[in-house]
Tab-separated table of N, CA and C in Angstrom:
chain	number	residue	atom	x	y	z
U	15	UNK	N	6.020	18.298	-9.021
U	15	UNK	CA	5.574	16.941	-9.249
U	15	UNK	C	4.175	17.010	-9.853
U	16	UNK	N	4.060	16.655	-11.105
U	16	UNK	CA	2.748	16.631	-11.753
U	16	UNK	C	2.184	15.223	-11.634
U	17	UNK	N	0.942	15.141	-11.211
U	17	UNK	CA	0.330	13.838	-10.992
U	17	UNK	C	-1.154	13.897	-11.275
U	18	UNK	N	-1.711	12.742	-11.557
U	18	UNK	CA	-3.155	12.621	-11.735
U	18	UNK	C	-3.799	12.414	-10.371
U	19	UNK	N	-5.044	12.862	-10.200
U	19	UNK	CA	-5.736	12.560	-8.939
U	19	UNK	C	-5.902	11.052	-8.796
U	20	UNK	N	-5.806	10.577	-7.567
U	20	UNK	CA	-5.971	9.141	-7.332
U	20	UNK	C	-7.432	8.761	-7.518
U	21	UNK	N	-7.707	7.870	-8.455
U	21	UNK	CA	-9.089	7.443	-8.689
U	21	UNK	C	-9.446	6.232	-7.830
U	22	UNK	N	-10.713	5.886	-7.815
U	22	UNK	CA	-11.121	4.580	-7.310
U	22	UNK	C	-10.618	3.567	-8.339
U	23	UNK	N	-9.951	2.529	-7.872
U	23	UNK	CA	-9.474	1.458	-8.743
U	23	UNK	C	-10.357	0.242	-8.500
U	24	UNK	N	-10.702	-0.469	-9.556
U	24	UNK	CA	-11.609	-1.607	-9.419
U	24	UNK	C	-10.931	-2.863	-9.958
U	25	UNK	N	-10.973	-3.924	-9.155
U	25	UNK	CA	-10.472	-5.233	-9.571
U	25	UNK	C	-11.668	-6.187	-9.636
U	26	UNK	N	-11.398	-7.433	-9.909
U	26	UNK	CA	-12.483	-8.414	-9.987
U	26	UNK	C	-13.268	-8.497	-8.678
U	27	UNK	N	-12.570	-8.369	-7.548
U	27	UNK	CA	-13.241	-8.556	-6.257
U	27	UNK	C	-13.269	-7.331	-5.351
U	28	UNK	N	-12.498	-6.298	-5.697
U	28	UNK	CA	-12.345	-5.173	-4.778
U	28	UNK	C	-12.510	-3.831	-5.471
U	29	UNK	N	-12.975	-2.861	-4.702
U	29	UNK	CA	-12.906	-1.452	-5.090
U	29	UNK	C	-11.867	-0.834	-4.166
U	30	UNK	N	-10.866	-0.192	-4.748
U	30	UNK	CA	-9.818	0.468	-3.974
U	30	UNK	C	-10.194	1.935	-3.878
U	31	UNK	N	-10.567	2.360	-2.675
U	31	UNK	CA	-11.067	3.708	-2.446
U	31	UNK	C	-9.951	4.601	-1.927
U	32	UNK	N	-9.732	5.773	-2.551
U	32	UNK	CA	-8.748	6.700	-1.996
U	32	UNK	C	-9.091	7.010	-0.534
U	33	UNK	N	-8.083	7.006	0.301
U	33	UNK	CA	-8.252	7.167	1.740
U	33	UNK	C	-8.897	8.495	2.110
U	34	UNK	N	-9.849	8.430	3.029
U	34	UNK	CA	-10.417	9.606	3.698
U	34	UNK	C	-10.432	9.293	5.192
U	35	UNK	N	-10.480	10.330	6.015
U	35	UNK	CA	-10.435	10.143	7.467
U	35	UNK	C	-11.567	9.240	7.944
U	36	UNK	N	-12.723	9.331	7.332
U	36	UNK	CA	-13.872	8.518	7.748
U	36	UNK	C	-13.607	7.014	7.654
U	37	UNK	N	-12.620	6.594	6.861
U	37	UNK	CA	-12.280	5.170	6.793
U	37	UNK	C	-11.755	4.645	8.134
U	38	UNK	N	-11.255	5.528	8.995
U	38	UNK	CA	-10.652	5.091	10.259
U	38	UNK	C	-11.634	4.289	11.104
U	39	UNK	N	-12.872	4.703	11.151
U	39	UNK	CA	-13.887	4.033	11.962
U	39	UNK	C	-13.967	2.543	11.609
U	40	UNK	N	-13.968	2.255	10.327
U	40	UNK	CA	-14.080	0.880	9.850
U	40	UNK	C	-12.736	0.143	9.898
U	41	UNK	N	-11.670	0.835	9.567
U	41	UNK	CA	-10.364	0.191	9.468
U	41	UNK	C	-9.769	-0.177	10.825
U	42	UNK	N	-10.202	0.477	11.902
U	42	UNK	CA	-9.648	0.128	13.209
U	42	UNK	C	-9.905	-1.346	13.517
U	43	UNK	N	-11.040	-1.884	13.088
U	43	UNK	CA	-11.324	-3.304	13.276
U	43	UNK	C	-10.460	-4.188	12.396
U	44	UNK	N	-10.239	-3.772	11.159
U	44	UNK	CA	-9.401	-4.537	10.227
U	44	UNK	C	-7.970	-4.628	10.753
U	45	UNK	N	-7.510	-3.566	11.409
U	45	UNK	CA	-6.128	-3.481	11.880
U	45	UNK	C	-5.964	-3.927	13.332
U	46	UNK	N	-6.989	-4.540	13.926
U	46	UNK	CA	-6.996	-4.847	15.354
U	46	UNK	C	-6.208	-6.092	15.752
U	47	UNK	N	-5.916	-6.974	14.824
U	47	UNK	CA	-5.241	-8.226	15.179
U	47	UNK	C	-3.749	-7.977	15.400
U	48	UNK	N	-3.227	-8.231	16.614
U	48	UNK	CA	-1.795	-8.022	16.870
U	48	UNK	C	-0.889	-8.824	15.929
U	49	UNK	N	-1.372	-9.936	15.386
U	49	UNK	CA	-0.559	-10.757	14.473
U	49	UNK	C	-0.163	-9.991	13.215
U	50	UNK	N	-0.919	-8.961	12.848
U	50	UNK	CA	-0.594	-8.170	11.655
U	50	UNK	C	0.746	-7.448	11.784
U	51	UNK	N	1.240	-7.278	12.997
U	51	UNK	CA	2.431	-6.465	13.243
U	51	UNK	C	3.662	-7.323	13.533
U	52	UNK	N	3.554	-8.615	13.263
U	52	UNK	CA	4.661	-9.537	13.533
U	52	UNK	C	5.944	-9.114	12.819
U	53	UNK	N	5.833	-8.711	11.563
U	53	UNK	CA	7.023	-8.379	10.779
U	53	UNK	C	7.327	-6.887	10.750
U	54	UNK	N	6.330	-6.061	10.963
U	54	UNK	CA	6.532	-4.612	10.849
U	54	UNK	C	6.744	-3.932	12.186
U	55	UNK	N	6.400	-4.625	13.271
U	55	UNK	CA	6.465	-4.007	14.585
U	55	UNK	C	5.232	-3.158	14.829
U	56	UNK	N	5.151	-2.623	16.015
U	56	UNK	CA	4.012	-1.797	16.368
U	56	UNK	C	2.889	-2.625	16.947
U	57	UNK	N	1.755	-1.983	17.063
U	57	UNK	CA	0.585	-2.622	17.656
U	57	UNK	C	-0.668	-2.039	17.026
U	58	UNK	N	-1.804	-2.671	17.243
U	58	UNK	CA	-3.041	-2.145	16.662
U	58	UNK	C	-3.293	-0.705	17.118
U	59	UNK	N	-3.700	0.159	16.188
U	59	UNK	CA	-3.938	1.556	16.555
U	59	UNK	C	-5.272	1.731	17.282
U	60	UNK	N	-5.315	2.741	18.133
U	60	UNK	CA	-6.589	3.128	18.744
U	60	UNK	C	-7.399	3.886	17.698
U	61	UNK	N	-8.709	4.005	17.890
U	61	UNK	CA	-9.502	4.794	16.936
U	61	UNK	C	-8.979	6.224	16.780
U	62	UNK	N	-8.612	6.863	17.879
U	62	UNK	CA	-8.126	8.248	17.806
U	62	UNK	C	-6.802	8.328	17.057
U	63	UNK	N	-5.888	7.395	17.345
U	63	UNK	CA	-4.588	7.400	16.660
U	63	UNK	C	-4.758	7.149	15.170
U	64	UNK	N	-5.683	6.271	14.809
U	64	UNK	CA	-5.889	5.974	13.390
U	64	UNK	C	-6.490	7.177	12.670
U	65	UNK	N	-7.388	7.904	13.316
U	65	UNK	CA	-7.937	9.118	12.702
U	65	UNK	C	-6.843	10.145	12.445
U	66	UNK	N	-5.932	10.321	13.404
U	66	UNK	CA	-4.818	11.263	13.228
U	66	UNK	C	-3.937	10.811	12.068
U	67	UNK	N	-3.602	9.531	12.043
U	67	UNK	CA	-2.764	8.988	10.962
U	67	UNK	C	-3.436	9.164	9.607
U	68	UNK	N	-4.723	8.820	9.517
U	68	UNK	CA	-5.427	8.937	8.246
U	68	UNK	C	-5.566	10.394	7.823
U	69	UNK	N	-5.739	11.311	8.753
U	69	UNK	CA	-5.814	12.736	8.396
U	69	UNK	C	-4.500	13.182	7.768
U	70	UNK	N	-3.390	12.734	8.342
U	70	UNK	CA	-2.065	13.086	7.797
U	70	UNK	C	-1.887	12.473	6.407
U	71	UNK	N	-2.217	11.187	6.266
U	71	UNK	CA	-2.026	10.505	4.985
U	71	UNK	C	-2.988	11.011	3.914
U	72	UNK	N	-4.219	11.301	4.298
U	72	UNK	CA	-5.221	11.755	3.325
U	72	UNK	C	-4.883	13.124	2.752
U	73	UNK	N	-3.990	13.859	3.411
U	73	UNK	CA	-3.541	15.148	2.867
U	73	UNK	C	-2.889	14.953	1.506
U	74	UNK	N	-2.320	13.768	1.281
U	74	UNK	CA	-1.798	13.428	-0.036
U	74	UNK	C	-0.374	13.860	-0.324
U	75	UNK	N	0.239	14.607	0.594
U	75	UNK	CA	1.619	15.077	0.383
U	75	UNK	C	2.371	15.095	1.704
U	76	UNK	N	3.677	14.894	1.607
U	76	UNK	CA	4.518	15.043	2.789
U	76	UNK	C	4.506	16.516	3.201
U	77	UNK	N	4.803	16.815	4.465
U	77	UNK	CA	4.780	18.214	4.906
U	77	UNK	C	5.659	19.141	4.067
U	78	UNK	N	6.793	18.641	3.570
U	78	UNK	CA	7.669	19.495	2.761
U	78	UNK	C	7.302	19.488	1.278
U	79	UNK	N	6.289	18.711	0.907
U	79	UNK	CA	5.825	18.682	-0.476
U	79	UNK	C	6.656	17.849	-1.425
U	80	UNK	N	7.678	17.166	-0.914
U	80	UNK	CA	8.573	16.413	-1.801
U	80	UNK	C	8.036	15.036	-2.183
U	81	UNK	N	7.046	14.557	-1.463
U	81	UNK	CA	6.516	13.215	-1.726
U	81	UNK	C	4.997	13.257	-1.784
U	82	UNK	N	4.466	12.449	-2.660
U	82	UNK	CA	3.017	12.280	-2.758
U	82	UNK	C	2.645	11.013	-1.997
U	83	UNK	N	1.635	11.121	-1.150
U	83	UNK	CA	1.172	9.979	-0.370
U	83	UNK	C	-0.141	9.492	-0.946
U	84	UNK	N	-0.176	8.238	-1.341
U	84	UNK	CA	-1.381	7.627	-1.902
U	84	UNK	C	-1.731	6.397	-1.076
U	85	UNK	N	-2.946	6.356	-0.593
U	85	UNK	CA	-3.420	5.202	0.170
U	85	UNK	C	-4.814	4.863	-0.335
U	86	UNK	N	-5.030	3.590	-0.594
U	86	UNK	CA	-6.350	3.110	-0.998
U	86	UNK	C	-6.831	2.071	0.018
U	87	UNK	N	-8.064	2.203	0.466
U	87	UNK	CA	-8.691	1.191	1.310
U	87	UNK	C	-9.322	0.149	0.388
U	88	UNK	N	-9.102	-1.119	0.705
U	88	UNK	CA	-9.598	-2.226	-0.107
U	88	UNK	C	-10.997	-2.592	0.369
U	89	UNK	N	-11.977	-2.412	-0.495
U	89	UNK	CA	-13.357	-2.748	-0.135
U	89	UNK	C	-13.809	-3.955	-0.946
U	90	UNK	N	-14.173	-5.014	-0.245
U	90	UNK	CA	-14.676	-6.223	-0.883
U	90	UNK	C	-15.999	-5.892	-1.564
U	91	UNK	N	-16.059	-6.093	-2.867
U	91	UNK	CA	-17.258	-5.718	-3.627
U	91	UNK	C	-18.440	-6.631	-3.316
U	92	UNK	N	-18.178	-7.832	-2.840
U	92	UNK	CA	-19.260	-8.747	-2.499
U	92	UNK	C	-19.904	-8.419	-1.162
U	93	UNK	N	-19.073	-8.246	-0.140
U	93	UNK	CA	-19.592	-8.017	1.213
U	93	UNK	C	-19.732	-6.537	1.560
U	94	UNK	N	-18.994	-5.686	0.847
U	94	UNK	CA	-18.988	-4.266	1.177
U	94	UNK	C	-18.067	-3.912	2.330
U	95	UNK	N	-17.348	-4.890	2.865
U	95	UNK	CA	-16.471	-4.657	4.016
U	95	UNK	C	-15.063	-4.257	3.584
U	96	UNK	N	-14.432	-3.431	4.424
U	96	UNK	CA	-13.025	-3.092	4.220
U	96	UNK	C	-12.185	-4.321	4.539
U	97	UNK	N	-11.108	-4.512	3.764
U	97	UNK	CA	-10.269	-5.697	3.931
U	97	UNK	C	-8.811	-5.363	4.207
U	98	UNK	N	-8.399	-4.105	4.029
U	98	UNK	CA	-7.008	-3.725	4.211
U	98	UNK	C	-6.717	-2.467	3.434
U	99	UNK	N	-5.438	-2.274	3.091
U	99	UNK	CA	-5.064	-1.099	2.301
U	99	UNK	C	-3.818	-1.393	1.480
U	100	UNK	N	-3.626	-0.592	0.452
U	100	UNK	CA	-2.369	-0.533	-0.294
U	100	UNK	C	-1.941	0.925	-0.285
U	101	UNK	N	-0.641	1.155	-0.371
U	101	UNK	CA	-0.169	2.538	-0.321
U	101	UNK	C	1.098	2.710	-1.135
U	102	UNK	N	1.326	3.957	-1.533
U	102	UNK	CA	2.536	4.309	-2.279
U	102	UNK	C	2.994	5.693	-1.849
U	103	UNK	N	4.297	5.836	-1.685
U	103	UNK	CA	4.921	7.138	-1.489
U	103	UNK	C	5.704	7.411	-2.761
U	104	UNK	N	5.315	8.450	-3.483
U	104	UNK	CA	5.876	8.727	-4.806
U	104	UNK	C	6.743	9.975	-4.737
U	105	UNK	N	7.970	9.855	-5.274
U	105	UNK	CA	8.894	10.983	-5.327
U	105	UNK	C	9.456	11.123	-6.732
U	106	UNK	N	9.990	12.307	-7.027
U	106	UNK	CA	10.643	12.547	-8.307
U	106	UNK	C	9.677	12.933	-9.405
U	107	UNK	N	10.240	13.069	-10.596
U	107	UNK	CA	9.478	13.444	-11.792
U	107	UNK	C	9.572	12.319	-12.818
U	108	UNK	N	8.511	12.155	-13.599
U	108	UNK	CA	8.503	11.138	-14.659
U	108	UNK	C	9.622	11.451	-15.645
U	109	UNK	N	10.310	10.495	-16.204
U	109	UNK	CA	10.137	9.052	-16.049
U	109	UNK	C	10.931	8.473	-14.879
U	110	UNK	N	11.607	9.334	-14.107
U	110	UNK	CA	12.414	8.845	-12.990
U	110	UNK	C	11.620	8.794	-11.687
U	111	UNK	N	10.304	8.931	-11.770
U	111	UNK	CA	9.470	8.899	-10.568
U	111	UNK	C	9.590	7.521	-9.912
U	112	UNK	N	9.712	7.525	-8.575
U	112	UNK	CA	9.876	6.300	-7.794
U	112	UNK	C	8.697	6.163	-6.840
U	113	UNK	N	8.148	4.959	-6.738
U	113	UNK	CA	7.076	4.674	-5.780
U	113	UNK	C	7.539	3.596	-4.812
U	114	UNK	N	7.502	3.926	-3.535
U	114	UNK	CA	7.720	2.943	-2.472
U	114	UNK	C	6.335	2.438	-2.100
U	115	UNK	N	6.082	1.154	-2.301
U	115	UNK	CA	4.740	0.609	-2.103
U	115	UNK	C	4.702	-0.351	-0.916
U	116	UNK	N	3.492	-0.515	-0.388
U	116	UNK	CA	3.265	-1.462	0.702
U	116	UNK	C	1.813	-1.911	0.650
U	117	UNK	N	1.536	-2.997	1.314
U	117	UNK	CA	0.182	-3.530	1.365
U	117	UNK	C	-0.022	-4.176	2.725
U	118	UNK	N	-1.257	-4.153	3.180
U	118	UNK	CA	-1.631	-4.837	4.406
U	118	UNK	C	-3.068	-5.305	4.249
U	119	UNK	N	-3.264	-6.588	4.438
U	119	UNK	CA	-4.598	-7.172	4.348
U	119	UNK	C	-4.935	-7.728	5.719
U	120	UNK	N	-6.120	-7.411	6.200
U	120	UNK	CA	-6.562	-7.908	7.495
U	120	UNK	C	-6.592	-9.425	7.539
U	121	UNK	N	-6.571	-9.950	8.734
U	121	UNK	CA	-6.510	-11.392	8.948
U	121	UNK	C	-7.607	-12.140	8.194
U	122	UNK	N	-8.801	-11.596	8.174
U	122	UNK	CA	-9.936	-12.283	7.541
U	122	UNK	C	-9.737	-12.501	6.047
U	123	UNK	N	-8.967	-11.641	5.387
U	123	UNK	CA	-8.783	-11.745	3.933
U	123	UNK	C	-7.433	-12.337	3.543
U	124	UNK	N	-6.598	-12.664	4.517
U	124	UNK	CA	-5.279	-13.201	4.185
U	124	UNK	C	-5.396	-14.571	3.539
U	125	UNK	N	-4.485	-14.837	2.614
U	125	UNK	CA	-4.464	-16.116	1.919
U	125	UNK	C	-5.434	-16.214	0.761
U	126	UNK	N	-6.145	-15.127	0.484
U	126	UNK	CA	-7.158	-15.140	-0.580
U	126	UNK	C	-6.662	-14.547	-1.894
U	127	UNK	N	-5.431	-14.029	-1.895
U	127	UNK	CA	-4.926	-13.341	-3.077
U	127	UNK	C	-5.303	-11.872	-3.122
U	128	UNK	N	-5.949	-11.374	-2.072
U	128	UNK	CA	-6.397	-9.977	-2.044
U	128	UNK	C	-5.236	-9.000	-2.155
U	129	UNK	N	-4.151	-9.246	-1.422
U	129	UNK	CA	-3.018	-8.321	-1.455
U	129	UNK	C	-2.437	-8.223	-2.860
U	130	UNK	N	-2.212	-9.357	-3.506
U	130	UNK	CA	-1.635	-9.344	-4.853
U	130	UNK	C	-2.580	-8.689	-5.852
U	131	UNK	N	-3.857	-9.009	-5.769
U	131	UNK	CA	-4.843	-8.443	-6.695
U	131	UNK	C	-4.901	-6.920	-6.579
U	132	UNK	N	-4.960	-6.437	-5.354
U	132	UNK	CA	-5.106	-4.994	-5.151
U	132	UNK	C	-3.792	-4.250	-5.372
U	133	UNK	N	-2.684	-4.835	-4.939
U	133	UNK	CA	-1.391	-4.192	-5.183
U	133	UNK	C	-1.102	-4.124	-6.680
U	134	UNK	N	-1.503	-5.141	-7.435
U	134	UNK	CA	-1.306	-5.116	-8.890
U	134	UNK	C	-2.087	-3.976	-9.527
U	135	UNK	N	-3.304	-3.735	-9.060
U	135	UNK	CA	-4.093	-2.617	-9.595
U	135	UNK	C	-3.421	-1.288	-9.279
U	136	UNK	N	-2.897	-1.152	-8.064
U	136	UNK	CA	-2.198	0.071	-7.687
U	136	UNK	C	-0.952	0.271	-8.550
U	137	UNK	N	-0.141	-0.769	-8.699
U	137	UNK	CA	1.097	-0.651	-9.476
U	137	UNK	C	0.783	-0.314	-10.932
U	138	UNK	N	-0.231	-0.925	-11.504
U	138	UNK	CA	-0.611	-0.607	-12.890
U	138	UNK	C	-0.977	0.867	-13.013
U	139	UNK	N	-1.742	1.394	-12.057
U	139	UNK	CA	-2.114	2.808	-12.103
U	139	UNK	C	-0.883	3.695	-11.929
U	140	UNK	N	0.012	3.332	-11.014
U	140	UNK	CA	1.234	4.118	-10.805
U	140	UNK	C	2.070	4.170	-12.080
U	141	UNK	N	2.185	3.044	-12.776
U	141	UNK	CA	2.961	3.009	-14.022
U	141	UNK	C	2.327	3.924	-15.058
U	142	UNK	N	0.995	3.885	-15.171
U	142	UNK	CA	0.300	4.779	-16.112
U	142	UNK	C	0.500	6.240	-15.733
U	143	UNK	N	0.711	6.508	-14.458
U	143	UNK	CA	0.884	7.869	-13.959
U	143	UNK	C	2.346	8.320	-14.018
U	144	UNK	N	3.216	7.532	-14.631
U	144	UNK	CA	4.589	7.966	-14.851
U	144	UNK	C	5.623	7.454	-13.875
U	145	UNK	N	5.285	6.485	-13.046
U	145	UNK	CA	6.270	5.909	-12.132
U	145	UNK	C	7.167	4.961	-12.917
U	146	UNK	N	8.477	5.174	-12.815
U	146	UNK	CA	9.435	4.342	-13.527
U	146	UNK	C	10.030	3.234	-12.682
U	147	UNK	N	10.048	3.421	-11.358
U	147	UNK	CA	10.620	2.432	-10.447
U	147	UNK	C	9.626	2.191	-9.313
U	148	UNK	N	9.338	0.924	-9.072
U	148	UNK	CA	8.471	0.531	-7.959
U	148	UNK	C	9.333	-0.257	-6.980
U	149	UNK	N	9.271	0.130	-5.711
U	149	UNK	CA	10.064	-0.535	-4.677
U	149	UNK	C	9.168	-0.958	-3.521
U	150	UNK	N	9.569	-2.034	-2.863
U	150	UNK	CA	8.924	-2.466	-1.620
U	150	UNK	C	10.015	-2.989	-0.699
U	151	UNK	N	9.934	-2.650	0.562
U	151	UNK	CA	10.869	-3.149	1.563
U	151	UNK	C	10.148	-4.223	2.369
U	152	UNK	N	10.709	-5.441	2.352
U	152	UNK	CA	10.015	-6.601	2.915
U	152	UNK	C	10.915	-7.322	3.911
U	153	UNK	N	10.355	-7.635	5.075
U	153	UNK	CA	11.080	-8.392	6.096
U	153	UNK	C	11.539	-9.714	5.476
U	154	UNK	N	12.791	-10.114	5.713
U	154	UNK	CA	13.318	-11.314	5.053
U	154	UNK	C	12.605	-12.617	5.419
U	155	UNK	N	11.803	-12.622	6.481
U	155	UNK	CA	11.064	-13.831	6.857
U	155	UNK	C	9.594	-13.774	6.467
U	156	UNK	N	9.188	-12.735	5.760
U	156	UNK	CA	7.763	-12.557	5.430
U	156	UNK	C	7.475	-13.157	4.050
U	157	UNK	N	7.298	-14.475	4.033
U	157	UNK	CA	7.113	-15.203	2.769
U	157	UNK	C	5.875	-14.747	2.009
U	158	UNK	N	4.802	-14.408	2.706
U	158	UNK	CA	3.574	-13.991	2.013
U	158	UNK	C	3.796	-12.684	1.254
U	159	UNK	N	4.473	-11.718	1.875
U	159	UNK	CA	4.736	-10.454	1.174
U	159	UNK	C	5.728	-10.647	0.037
U	160	UNK	N	6.689	-11.543	0.219
U	160	UNK	CA	7.608	-11.849	-0.877
U	160	UNK	C	6.841	-12.425	-2.064
U	161	UNK	N	5.864	-13.278	-1.799
U	161	UNK	CA	5.060	-13.861	-2.881
U	161	UNK	C	4.260	-12.785	-3.605
U	162	UNK	N	3.718	-11.828	-2.861
U	162	UNK	CA	3.001	-10.711	-3.492
U	162	UNK	C	3.960	-9.931	-4.377
U	163	UNK	N	5.135	-9.602	-3.859
U	163	UNK	CA	6.119	-8.838	-4.635
U	163	UNK	C	6.478	-9.566	-5.932
U	164	UNK	N	6.693	-10.855	-5.855
U	164	UNK	CA	7.012	-11.637	-7.067
U	164	UNK	C	5.877	-11.557	-8.080
U	165	UNK	N	4.640	-11.665	-7.606
U	165	UNK	CA	3.488	-11.592	-8.521
U	165	UNK	C	3.400	-10.230	-9.186
U	166	UNK	N	3.914	-9.206	-8.529
U	166	UNK	CA	3.914	-7.857	-9.102
U	166	UNK	C	5.075	-7.646	-10.070
U	167	UNK	N	6.001	-8.595	-10.124
U	167	UNK	CA	7.162	-8.460	-10.996
U	167	UNK	C	8.372	-7.859	-10.316
U	168	UNK	N	8.301	-7.627	-9.004
U	168	UNK	CA	9.446	-7.100	-8.279
U	168	UNK	C	10.440	-8.226	-8.021
U	169	UNK	N	11.713	-7.861	-7.904
U	169	UNK	CA	12.762	-8.829	-7.609
U	169	UNK	C	13.587	-8.306	-6.438
U	170	UNK	N	14.095	-9.211	-5.593
U	170	UNK	CA	14.905	-8.757	-4.465
U	170	UNK	C	16.227	-8.178	-4.946
U	171	UNK	N	16.697	-7.173	-4.227
U	171	UNK	CA	18.004	-6.580	-4.501
U	171	UNK	C	18.929	-6.922	-3.335
U	172	UNK	N	20.175	-6.489	-3.429
U	172	UNK	CA	21.123	-6.682	-2.330
U	172	UNK	C	20.986	-5.598	-1.269
U	173	UNK	N	20.152	-4.608	-1.528
U	173	UNK	CA	20.012	-3.482	-0.606
U	173	UNK	C	19.115	-3.844	0.578
U	174	UNK	N	19.506	-3.368	1.764
U	174	UNK	CA	18.715	-3.546	2.983
U	174	UNK	C	18.325	-2.169	3.507
U	175	UNK	N	17.076	-2.062	3.959
U	175	UNK	CA	16.562	-0.823	4.533
U	175	UNK	C	15.949	-1.181	5.883
U	176	UNK	N	16.553	-0.719	6.945
U	176	UNK	CA	16.070	-1.035	8.299
U	176	UNK	C	15.861	-2.534	8.492
U	177	UNK	N	16.798	-3.327	7.998
U	177	UNK	CA	16.733	-4.772	8.165
U	177	UNK	C	15.846	-5.497	7.170
U	178	UNK	N	15.164	-4.753	6.322
U	178	UNK	CA	14.287	-5.365	5.322
U	178	UNK	C	14.989	-5.419	3.969
U	179	UNK	N	14.590	-6.368	3.153
U	179	UNK	CA	15.140	-6.511	1.804
U	179	UNK	C	14.373	-5.578	0.874
U	180	UNK	N	15.124	-4.801	0.091
U	180	UNK	CA	14.480	-3.955	-0.918
U	180	UNK	C	14.202	-4.797	-2.156
U	181	UNK	N	12.949	-4.755	-2.607
U	181	UNK	CA	12.512	-5.391	-3.848
U	181	UNK	C	12.255	-4.279	-4.842
U	182	UNK	N	12.481	-4.557	-6.138
U	182	UNK	CA	12.379	-3.469	-7.111
U	182	UNK	C	11.898	-3.968	-8.472
U	183	UNK	N	11.161	-3.090	-9.126
U	183	UNK	CA	10.714	-3.284	-10.505
U	183	UNK	C	10.998	-1.996	-11.246
U	184	UNK	N	11.740	-2.091	-12.346
U	184	UNK	CA	12.052	-0.912	-13.161
U	184	UNK	C	11.292	-0.973	-14.470
U	185	UNK	N	10.948	0.209	-14.984
U	185	UNK	CA	10.284	0.286	-16.293
U	185	UNK	C	11.232	-0.254	-17.349
U	186	UNK	N	10.649	-0.862	-18.367
U	186	UNK	CA	11.529	-1.309	-19.428
U	186	UNK	C	11.061	-2.445	-20.195
């Protein structure tokens, strides 16, 4: 799998920083609201659990090397505060490379368009890096994530993954 290093991505309001373990200290607060897990399940991570998770993700590859893991922390350029993250798991070789994407914006930034703005920057970079198919699995009752997916150009498919609707965008 040939890939470009993940750069800092910049939007009008955010700098998307490639994940490092040190982000855990700040992100534990962003991820602390139990309401964030309504559709995905789980609960807010402890600082120690988040450091372990970020260490695994920051490695950039699955243990078997078959997938590239990309995570960007969303930093508000005005306040300097972390607001959430976007992520992609990339498999395959260009032009058949596939990215499974996701986004999570903390409660304080929800409803501001942050998820769509930052996910769009990630998807644009993934496309430039040779991704031909972008997918997102979204809970069927999560209207906000569906709206983000639509803004990215993804469309719902008939496929279900763990009860979620698969959304997809193909090159073309």
